[in-house]
mmCIF file of C-alpha atoms in Angstrom:
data_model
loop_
_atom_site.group_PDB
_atom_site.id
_atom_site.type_symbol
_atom_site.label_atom_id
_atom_site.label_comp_id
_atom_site.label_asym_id
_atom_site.label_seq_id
_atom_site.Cartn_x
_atom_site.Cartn_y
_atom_site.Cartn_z
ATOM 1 C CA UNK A 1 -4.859 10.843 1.887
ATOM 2 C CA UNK A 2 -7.521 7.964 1.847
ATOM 3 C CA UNK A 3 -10.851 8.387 2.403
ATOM 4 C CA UNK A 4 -12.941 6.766 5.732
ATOM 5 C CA UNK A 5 -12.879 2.409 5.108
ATOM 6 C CA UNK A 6 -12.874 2.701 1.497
ATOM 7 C CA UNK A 7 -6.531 -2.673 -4.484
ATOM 8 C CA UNK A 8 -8.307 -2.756 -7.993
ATOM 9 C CA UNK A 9 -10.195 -5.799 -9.323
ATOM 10 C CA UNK A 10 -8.000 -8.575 -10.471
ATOM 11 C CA UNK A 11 -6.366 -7.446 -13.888
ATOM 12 C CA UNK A 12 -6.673 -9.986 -16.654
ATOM 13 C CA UNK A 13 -3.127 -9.307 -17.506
ATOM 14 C CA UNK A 14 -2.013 -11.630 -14.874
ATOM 15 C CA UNK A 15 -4.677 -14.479 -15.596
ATOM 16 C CA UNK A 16 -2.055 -15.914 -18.615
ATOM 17 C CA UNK A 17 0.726 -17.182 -16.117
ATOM 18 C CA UNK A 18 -2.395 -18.973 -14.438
ATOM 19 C CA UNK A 19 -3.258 -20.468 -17.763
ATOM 20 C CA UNK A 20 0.003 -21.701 -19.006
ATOM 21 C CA UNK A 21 0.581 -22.950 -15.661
ATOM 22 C CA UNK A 22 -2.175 -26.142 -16.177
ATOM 23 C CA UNK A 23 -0.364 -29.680 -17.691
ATOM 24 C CA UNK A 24 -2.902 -29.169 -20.185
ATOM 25 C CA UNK A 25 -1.885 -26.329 -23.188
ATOM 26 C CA UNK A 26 -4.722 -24.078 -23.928
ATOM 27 C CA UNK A 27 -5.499 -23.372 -27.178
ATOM 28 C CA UNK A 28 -5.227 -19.675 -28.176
ATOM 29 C CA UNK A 29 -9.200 -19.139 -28.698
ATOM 30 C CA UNK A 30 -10.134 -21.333 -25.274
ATOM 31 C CA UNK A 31 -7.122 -19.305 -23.487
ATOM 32 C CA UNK A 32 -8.781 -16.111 -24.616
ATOM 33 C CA UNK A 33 -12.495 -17.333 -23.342
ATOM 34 C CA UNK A 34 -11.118 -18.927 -20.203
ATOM 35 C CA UNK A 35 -9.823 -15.527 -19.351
ATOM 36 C CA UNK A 36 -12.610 -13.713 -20.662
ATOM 37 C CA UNK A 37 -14.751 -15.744 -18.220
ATOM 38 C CA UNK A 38 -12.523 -14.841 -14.663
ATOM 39 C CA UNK A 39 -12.446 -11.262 -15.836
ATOM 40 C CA UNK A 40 -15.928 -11.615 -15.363
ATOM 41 C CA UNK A 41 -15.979 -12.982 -12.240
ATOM 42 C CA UNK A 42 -13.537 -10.780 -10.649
ATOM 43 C CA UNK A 43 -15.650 -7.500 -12.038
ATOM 44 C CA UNK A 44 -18.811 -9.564 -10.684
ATOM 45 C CA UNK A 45 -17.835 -9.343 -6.986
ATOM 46 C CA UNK A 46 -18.596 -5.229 -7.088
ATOM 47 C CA UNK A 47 -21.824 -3.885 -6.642
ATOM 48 C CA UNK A 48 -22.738 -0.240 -8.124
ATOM 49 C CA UNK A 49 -24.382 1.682 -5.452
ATOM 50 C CA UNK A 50 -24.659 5.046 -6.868
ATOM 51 C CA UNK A 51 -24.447 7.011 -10.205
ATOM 52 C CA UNK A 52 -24.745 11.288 -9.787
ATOM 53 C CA UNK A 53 -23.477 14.013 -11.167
ATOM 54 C CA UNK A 54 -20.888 12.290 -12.953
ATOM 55 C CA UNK A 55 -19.796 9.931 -10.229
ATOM 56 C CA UNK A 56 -19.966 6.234 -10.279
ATOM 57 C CA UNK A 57 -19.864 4.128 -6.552
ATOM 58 C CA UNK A 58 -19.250 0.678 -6.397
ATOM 59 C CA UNK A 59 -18.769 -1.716 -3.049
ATOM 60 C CA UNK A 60 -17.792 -4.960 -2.776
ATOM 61 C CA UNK A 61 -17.445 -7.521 0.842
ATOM 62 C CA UNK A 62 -14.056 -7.153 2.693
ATOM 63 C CA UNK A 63 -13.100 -8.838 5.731
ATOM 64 C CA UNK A 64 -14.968 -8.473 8.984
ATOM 65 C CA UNK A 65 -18.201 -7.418 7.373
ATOM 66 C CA UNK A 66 -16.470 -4.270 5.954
ATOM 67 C CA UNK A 67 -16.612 -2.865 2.580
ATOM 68 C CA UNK A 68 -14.414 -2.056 0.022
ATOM 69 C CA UNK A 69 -15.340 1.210 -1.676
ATOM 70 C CA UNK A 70 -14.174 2.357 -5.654
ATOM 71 C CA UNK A 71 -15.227 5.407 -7.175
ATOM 72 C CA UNK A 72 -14.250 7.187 -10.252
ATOM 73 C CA UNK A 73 -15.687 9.709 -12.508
ATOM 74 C CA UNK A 74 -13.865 12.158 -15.629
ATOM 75 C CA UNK A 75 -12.861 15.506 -15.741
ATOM 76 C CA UNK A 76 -10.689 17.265 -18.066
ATOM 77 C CA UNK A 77 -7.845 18.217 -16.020
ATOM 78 C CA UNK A 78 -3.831 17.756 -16.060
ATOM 79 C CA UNK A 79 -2.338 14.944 -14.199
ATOM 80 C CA UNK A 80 -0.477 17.772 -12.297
ATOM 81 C CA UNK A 81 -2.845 19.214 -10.877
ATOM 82 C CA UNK A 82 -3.904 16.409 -9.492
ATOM 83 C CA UNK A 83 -0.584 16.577 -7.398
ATOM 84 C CA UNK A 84 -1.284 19.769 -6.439
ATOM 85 C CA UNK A 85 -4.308 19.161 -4.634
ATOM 86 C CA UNK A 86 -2.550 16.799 -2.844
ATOM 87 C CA UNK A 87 0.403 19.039 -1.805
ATOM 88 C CA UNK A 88 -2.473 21.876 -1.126
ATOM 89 C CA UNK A 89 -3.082 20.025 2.707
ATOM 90 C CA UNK A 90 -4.374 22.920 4.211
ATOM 91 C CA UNK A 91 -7.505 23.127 1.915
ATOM 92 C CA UNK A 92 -7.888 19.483 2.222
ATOM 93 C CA UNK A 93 -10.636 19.930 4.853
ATOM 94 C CA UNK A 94 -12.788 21.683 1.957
ATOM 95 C CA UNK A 95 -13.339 19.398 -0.573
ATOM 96 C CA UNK A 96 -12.840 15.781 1.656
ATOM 97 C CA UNK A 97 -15.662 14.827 4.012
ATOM 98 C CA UNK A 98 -14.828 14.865 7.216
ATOM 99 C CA UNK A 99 -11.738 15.765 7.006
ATOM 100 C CA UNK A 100 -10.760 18.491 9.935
ATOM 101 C CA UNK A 101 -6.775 18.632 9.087
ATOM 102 C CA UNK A 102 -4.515 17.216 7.312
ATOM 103 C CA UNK A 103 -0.270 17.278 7.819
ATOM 104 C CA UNK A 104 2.906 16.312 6.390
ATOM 105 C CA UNK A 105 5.159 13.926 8.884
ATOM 106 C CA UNK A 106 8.122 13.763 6.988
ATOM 107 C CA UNK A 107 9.081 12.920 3.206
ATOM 108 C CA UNK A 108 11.568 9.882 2.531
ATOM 109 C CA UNK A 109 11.953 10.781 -1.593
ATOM 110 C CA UNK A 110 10.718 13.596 -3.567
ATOM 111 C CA UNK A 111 7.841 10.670 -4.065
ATOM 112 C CA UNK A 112 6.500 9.855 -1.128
ATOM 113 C CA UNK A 113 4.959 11.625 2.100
ATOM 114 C CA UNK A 114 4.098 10.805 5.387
ATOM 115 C CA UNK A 115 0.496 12.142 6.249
ATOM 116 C CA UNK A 116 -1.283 11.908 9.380
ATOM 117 C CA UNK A 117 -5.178 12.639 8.251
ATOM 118 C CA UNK A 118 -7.545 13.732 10.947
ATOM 119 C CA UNK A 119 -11.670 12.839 10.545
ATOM 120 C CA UNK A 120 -14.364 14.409 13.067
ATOM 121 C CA UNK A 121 -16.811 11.941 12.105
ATOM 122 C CA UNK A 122 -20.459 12.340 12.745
ATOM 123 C CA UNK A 123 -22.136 10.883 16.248
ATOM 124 C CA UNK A 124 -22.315 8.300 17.496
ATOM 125 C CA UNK A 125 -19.058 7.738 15.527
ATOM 126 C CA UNK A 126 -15.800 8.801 17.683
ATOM 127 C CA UNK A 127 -13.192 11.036 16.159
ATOM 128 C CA UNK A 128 -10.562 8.900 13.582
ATOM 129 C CA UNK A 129 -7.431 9.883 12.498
ATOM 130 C CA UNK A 130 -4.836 7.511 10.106
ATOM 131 C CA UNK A 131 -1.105 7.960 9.191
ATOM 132 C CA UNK A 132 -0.073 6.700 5.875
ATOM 133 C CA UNK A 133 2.739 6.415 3.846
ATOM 134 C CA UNK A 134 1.837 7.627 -0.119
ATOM 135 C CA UNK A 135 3.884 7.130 -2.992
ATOM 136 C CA UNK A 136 3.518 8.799 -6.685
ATOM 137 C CA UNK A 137 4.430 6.314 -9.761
ATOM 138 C CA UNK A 138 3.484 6.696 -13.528
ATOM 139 C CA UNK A 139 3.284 3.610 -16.211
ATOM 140 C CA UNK A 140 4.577 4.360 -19.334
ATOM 141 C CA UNK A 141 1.212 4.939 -20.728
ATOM 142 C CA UNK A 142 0.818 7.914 -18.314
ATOM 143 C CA UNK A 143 -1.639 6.535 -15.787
ATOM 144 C CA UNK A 144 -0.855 8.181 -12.600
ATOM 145 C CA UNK A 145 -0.682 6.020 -9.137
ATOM 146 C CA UNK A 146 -1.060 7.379 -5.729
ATOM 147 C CA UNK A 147 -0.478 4.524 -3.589
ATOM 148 C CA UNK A 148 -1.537 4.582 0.018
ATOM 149 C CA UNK A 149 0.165 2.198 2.854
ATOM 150 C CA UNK A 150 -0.610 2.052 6.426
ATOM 151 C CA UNK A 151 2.144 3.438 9.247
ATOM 152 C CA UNK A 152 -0.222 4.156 11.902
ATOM 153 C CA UNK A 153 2.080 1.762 13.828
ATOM 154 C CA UNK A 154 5.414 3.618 13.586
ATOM 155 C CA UNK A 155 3.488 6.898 15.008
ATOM 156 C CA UNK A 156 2.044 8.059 18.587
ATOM 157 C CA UNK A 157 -1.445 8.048 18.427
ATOM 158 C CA UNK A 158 -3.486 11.596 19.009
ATOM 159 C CA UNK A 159 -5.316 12.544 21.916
ATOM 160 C CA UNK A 160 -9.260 12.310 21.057
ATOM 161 C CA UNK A 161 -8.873 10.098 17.788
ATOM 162 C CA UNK A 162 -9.121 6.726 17.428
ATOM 163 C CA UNK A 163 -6.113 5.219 15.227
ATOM 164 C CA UNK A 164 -7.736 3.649 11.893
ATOM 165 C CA UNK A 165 -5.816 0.441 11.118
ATOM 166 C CA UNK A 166 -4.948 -1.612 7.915
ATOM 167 C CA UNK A 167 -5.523 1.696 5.875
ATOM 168 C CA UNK A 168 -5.268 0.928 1.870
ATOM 169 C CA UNK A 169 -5.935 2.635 -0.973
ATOM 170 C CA UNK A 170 -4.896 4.050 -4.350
ATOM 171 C CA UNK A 171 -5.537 6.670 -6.482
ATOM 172 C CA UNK A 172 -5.346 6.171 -9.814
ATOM 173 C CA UNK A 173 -5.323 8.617 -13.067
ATOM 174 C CA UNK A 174 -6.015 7.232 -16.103
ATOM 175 C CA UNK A 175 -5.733 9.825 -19.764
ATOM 176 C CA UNK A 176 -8.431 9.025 -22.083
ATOM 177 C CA UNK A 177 -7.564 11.138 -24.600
ATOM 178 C CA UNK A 178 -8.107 14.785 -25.725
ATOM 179 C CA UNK A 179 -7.483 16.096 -22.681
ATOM 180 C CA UNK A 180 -10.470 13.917 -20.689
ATOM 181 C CA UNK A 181 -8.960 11.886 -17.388
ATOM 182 C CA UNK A 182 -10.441 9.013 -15.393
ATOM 183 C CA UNK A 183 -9.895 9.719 -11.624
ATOM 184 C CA UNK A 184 -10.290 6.761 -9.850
ATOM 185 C CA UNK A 185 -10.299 6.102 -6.117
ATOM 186 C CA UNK A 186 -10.163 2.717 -4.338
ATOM 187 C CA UNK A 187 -9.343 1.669 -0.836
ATOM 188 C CA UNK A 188 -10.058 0.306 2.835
ATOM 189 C CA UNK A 189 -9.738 0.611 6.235
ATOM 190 C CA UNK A 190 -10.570 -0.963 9.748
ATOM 191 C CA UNK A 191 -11.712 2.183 11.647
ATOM 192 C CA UNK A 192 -10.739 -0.237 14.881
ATOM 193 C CA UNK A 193 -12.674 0.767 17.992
ATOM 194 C CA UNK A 194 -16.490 -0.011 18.401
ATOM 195 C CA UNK A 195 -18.455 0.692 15.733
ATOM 196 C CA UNK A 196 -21.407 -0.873 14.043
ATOM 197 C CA UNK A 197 -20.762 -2.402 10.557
ATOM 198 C CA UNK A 198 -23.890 -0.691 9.149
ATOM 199 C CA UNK A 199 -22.823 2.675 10.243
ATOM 200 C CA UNK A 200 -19.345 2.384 8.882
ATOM 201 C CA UNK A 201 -19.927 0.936 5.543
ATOM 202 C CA UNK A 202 -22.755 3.357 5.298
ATOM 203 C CA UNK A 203 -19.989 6.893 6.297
ATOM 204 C CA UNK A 204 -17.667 4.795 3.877
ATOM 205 C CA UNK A 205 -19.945 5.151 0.872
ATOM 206 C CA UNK A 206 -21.324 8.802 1.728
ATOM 207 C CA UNK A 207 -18.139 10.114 2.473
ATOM 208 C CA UNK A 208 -16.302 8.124 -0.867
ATOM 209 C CA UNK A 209 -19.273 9.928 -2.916
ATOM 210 C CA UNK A 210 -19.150 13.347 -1.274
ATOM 211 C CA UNK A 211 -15.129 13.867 -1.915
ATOM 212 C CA UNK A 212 -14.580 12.379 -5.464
ATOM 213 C CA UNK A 213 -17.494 14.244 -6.221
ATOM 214 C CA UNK A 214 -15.597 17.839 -4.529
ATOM 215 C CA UNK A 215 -12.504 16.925 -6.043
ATOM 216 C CA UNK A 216 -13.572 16.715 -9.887
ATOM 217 C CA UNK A 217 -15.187 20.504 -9.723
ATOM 218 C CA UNK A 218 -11.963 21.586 -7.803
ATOM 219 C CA UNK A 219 -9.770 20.048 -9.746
ATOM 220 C CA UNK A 220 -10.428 22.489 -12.946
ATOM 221 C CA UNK A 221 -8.958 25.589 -11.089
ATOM 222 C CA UNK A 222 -6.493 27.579 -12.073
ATOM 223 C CA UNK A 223 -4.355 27.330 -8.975
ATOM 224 C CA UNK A 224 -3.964 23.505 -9.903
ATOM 225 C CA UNK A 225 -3.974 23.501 -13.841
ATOM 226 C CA UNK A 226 -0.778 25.643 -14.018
ATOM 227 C CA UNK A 227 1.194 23.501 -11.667
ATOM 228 C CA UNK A 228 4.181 21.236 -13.150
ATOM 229 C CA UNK A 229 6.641 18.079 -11.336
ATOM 230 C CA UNK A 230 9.029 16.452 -12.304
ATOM 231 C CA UNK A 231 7.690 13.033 -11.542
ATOM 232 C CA UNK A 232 4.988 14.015 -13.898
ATOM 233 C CA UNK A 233 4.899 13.426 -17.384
ATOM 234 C CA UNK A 234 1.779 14.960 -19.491
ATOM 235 C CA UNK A 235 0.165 13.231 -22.229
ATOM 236 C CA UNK A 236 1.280 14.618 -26.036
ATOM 237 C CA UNK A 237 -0.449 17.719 -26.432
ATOM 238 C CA UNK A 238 -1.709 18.477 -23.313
ATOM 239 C CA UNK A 239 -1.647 22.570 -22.398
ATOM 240 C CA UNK A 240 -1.727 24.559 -19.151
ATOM 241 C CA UNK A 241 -4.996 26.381 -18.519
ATOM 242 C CA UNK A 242 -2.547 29.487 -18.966
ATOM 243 C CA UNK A 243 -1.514 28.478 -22.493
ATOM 244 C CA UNK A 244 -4.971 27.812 -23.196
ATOM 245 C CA UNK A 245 -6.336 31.333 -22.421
ATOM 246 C CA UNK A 246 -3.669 32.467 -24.479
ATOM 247 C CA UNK A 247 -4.358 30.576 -27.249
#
C-alpha cells in the first residue's frame, strides 16, 4: 500500500566511502565535519509543511514538478501489529484516504505481496488505481521496512482507473524504546494522465496527513496488538496488549 504521489534522505552512513575516495586523506575531525556538513544538506532539501496531532509532514521537489511526501509520527504499538493492518485489506478503505479497495494479486514469499490499490479521488481528479510489489525486511536493530516497488506494468489495467506509474515508497518502523515506535512513511508516484501539478501535490500532502494520522489511533487496537509473524522479531521486553491486561 502507498499512499497518492507521496526513498529516505541520504544516510550519512554512506558519505565515508565518498570521503576516503578523494587523493587527499581526511583527517578524522575534518572527515567528521565534512560529513556533518552534507548531512545537512541532504536534510535541507525537505520542507515541513505540517505539524498536528502528533503528525509531522515534510515535502521536498521530485521530478516533473512533483513532490515527494514523508511523514512520521509515534505511537506505542508492536511492530506486529503493524503487519496486521496491512494483511487487514478489507478495512483498508477506513483509515487510508481515498482508498475504495484494496486486494491481494498473488504472494511470491511469505514476504512479499502483490497489491492492486484502488483511489476514487476527489473531482476534477479521475479515479487512480496502482499495483505494487511490497516486501517486509527487519535490520538487526529491529527497524521494520515495508518496501514498495512498482508492477503496474506486468498487470491489465482496470476499467475506470487511471494506472499510477513509477509508484515508490517505504514504510519504515523504527523502536525507540519502552515500548514507543516511530512510524514513518515516505514515497512517490506519477499519477500519469492529466492532472495539474498544484492539485496533485496538494491530494499528495492531504491525503499523506489524513492516513498516517488514521493509522497511529488504529494501530493501538486490540485486534492488531495480539497479532505475532514470524518475520517479526519484537524488541526485549515488549508484551502483547493481552499480557498487559493481565499483568
Amino acid at each position: 500500500m502507498t499512499i497518492i504521489s507521496s526513498a529516505l534522505p541520504p544516510s550519512p552512513r554512506t558519505a565515508p566511502k565518498a570521503l576516503w575516495s578523494s587523493q587527499v586523506l581526511l583527517g578524522p575531525s575534518k572527515a567528521l565535519c565534512l560529513l556533518l556538513l552534507l548531512s545537512g544538506q541532504a536534510l535541507a532539501d525537505w520542507e515541513q509543511q505540517s505539524q498536528d496531532k502528533g503528525v509531522s509532514l515534510w515535502t521536498r521537489q521530485a521530478e516533473a514538478g512533483l513532490v515527494e511526501v514523508r511523514a512520521q509520527c509515534e505511537v506505542v504499538t508492536r511492530l506486529s501489529a503493524f503487519v496486521a493492518i496491512m494483511e487487514d485489506m478489507a478495512a483498508m478503505p477506513d483509515w487510508v484516504a481515498y482508498s475504495s479497495g484494496v486486494e491481494r494479486l498473488a504472494k511470491p514469499s511469505s514476504q512479499e505481496d502483490v497489491i492492486h490499490s484502488r483511489f476514487d479521488l476527489p473531482w476534477p481528479a479521475r479515479n487512480r488505481d496502482m499495483v505494487t510489489l511490497s516486501r517486509w525486511s527487519q535490520d538487526s536493530d529491529f527497524t521494520l521496512h515495508l518496501k514498495l516497488e512498482d508492477q503496474g506494468q506486468a498487470y491489465p489495467k482496470t476499467k475506470g482507473y487511471v494506472r499510477m506509474e513509477k509508484v515508490e515508497g517505504e514504510w519504515i518502523l523504527s523502536p525507540q524504546g519502552g515500548g514507543l515506535v516511530q512510524i514513518r512513511y515516505q514515497g512517490l508516484a506519477d499519477p500519469a494522465g492529466w492532472l495539474p501539478h498544484w492539485l496533485v501535490n496538494q491530494i499528495a500532502v492531504k491525503s499523506t496527513a489524513k492516513t498516517l494520522g488514521r493509522l497511529c489511533h488504529r494501530i493501538q487496537g486490540l485486534r492488531y496488538q495480539d497479532s505475532r509473524y514470524p518475520f517479526v522479531t519484537e524488541p526485549p521486553a515488549t508484551r502483547t496488549r493481552s499480557e498487559e491486561v493481565k499483568s
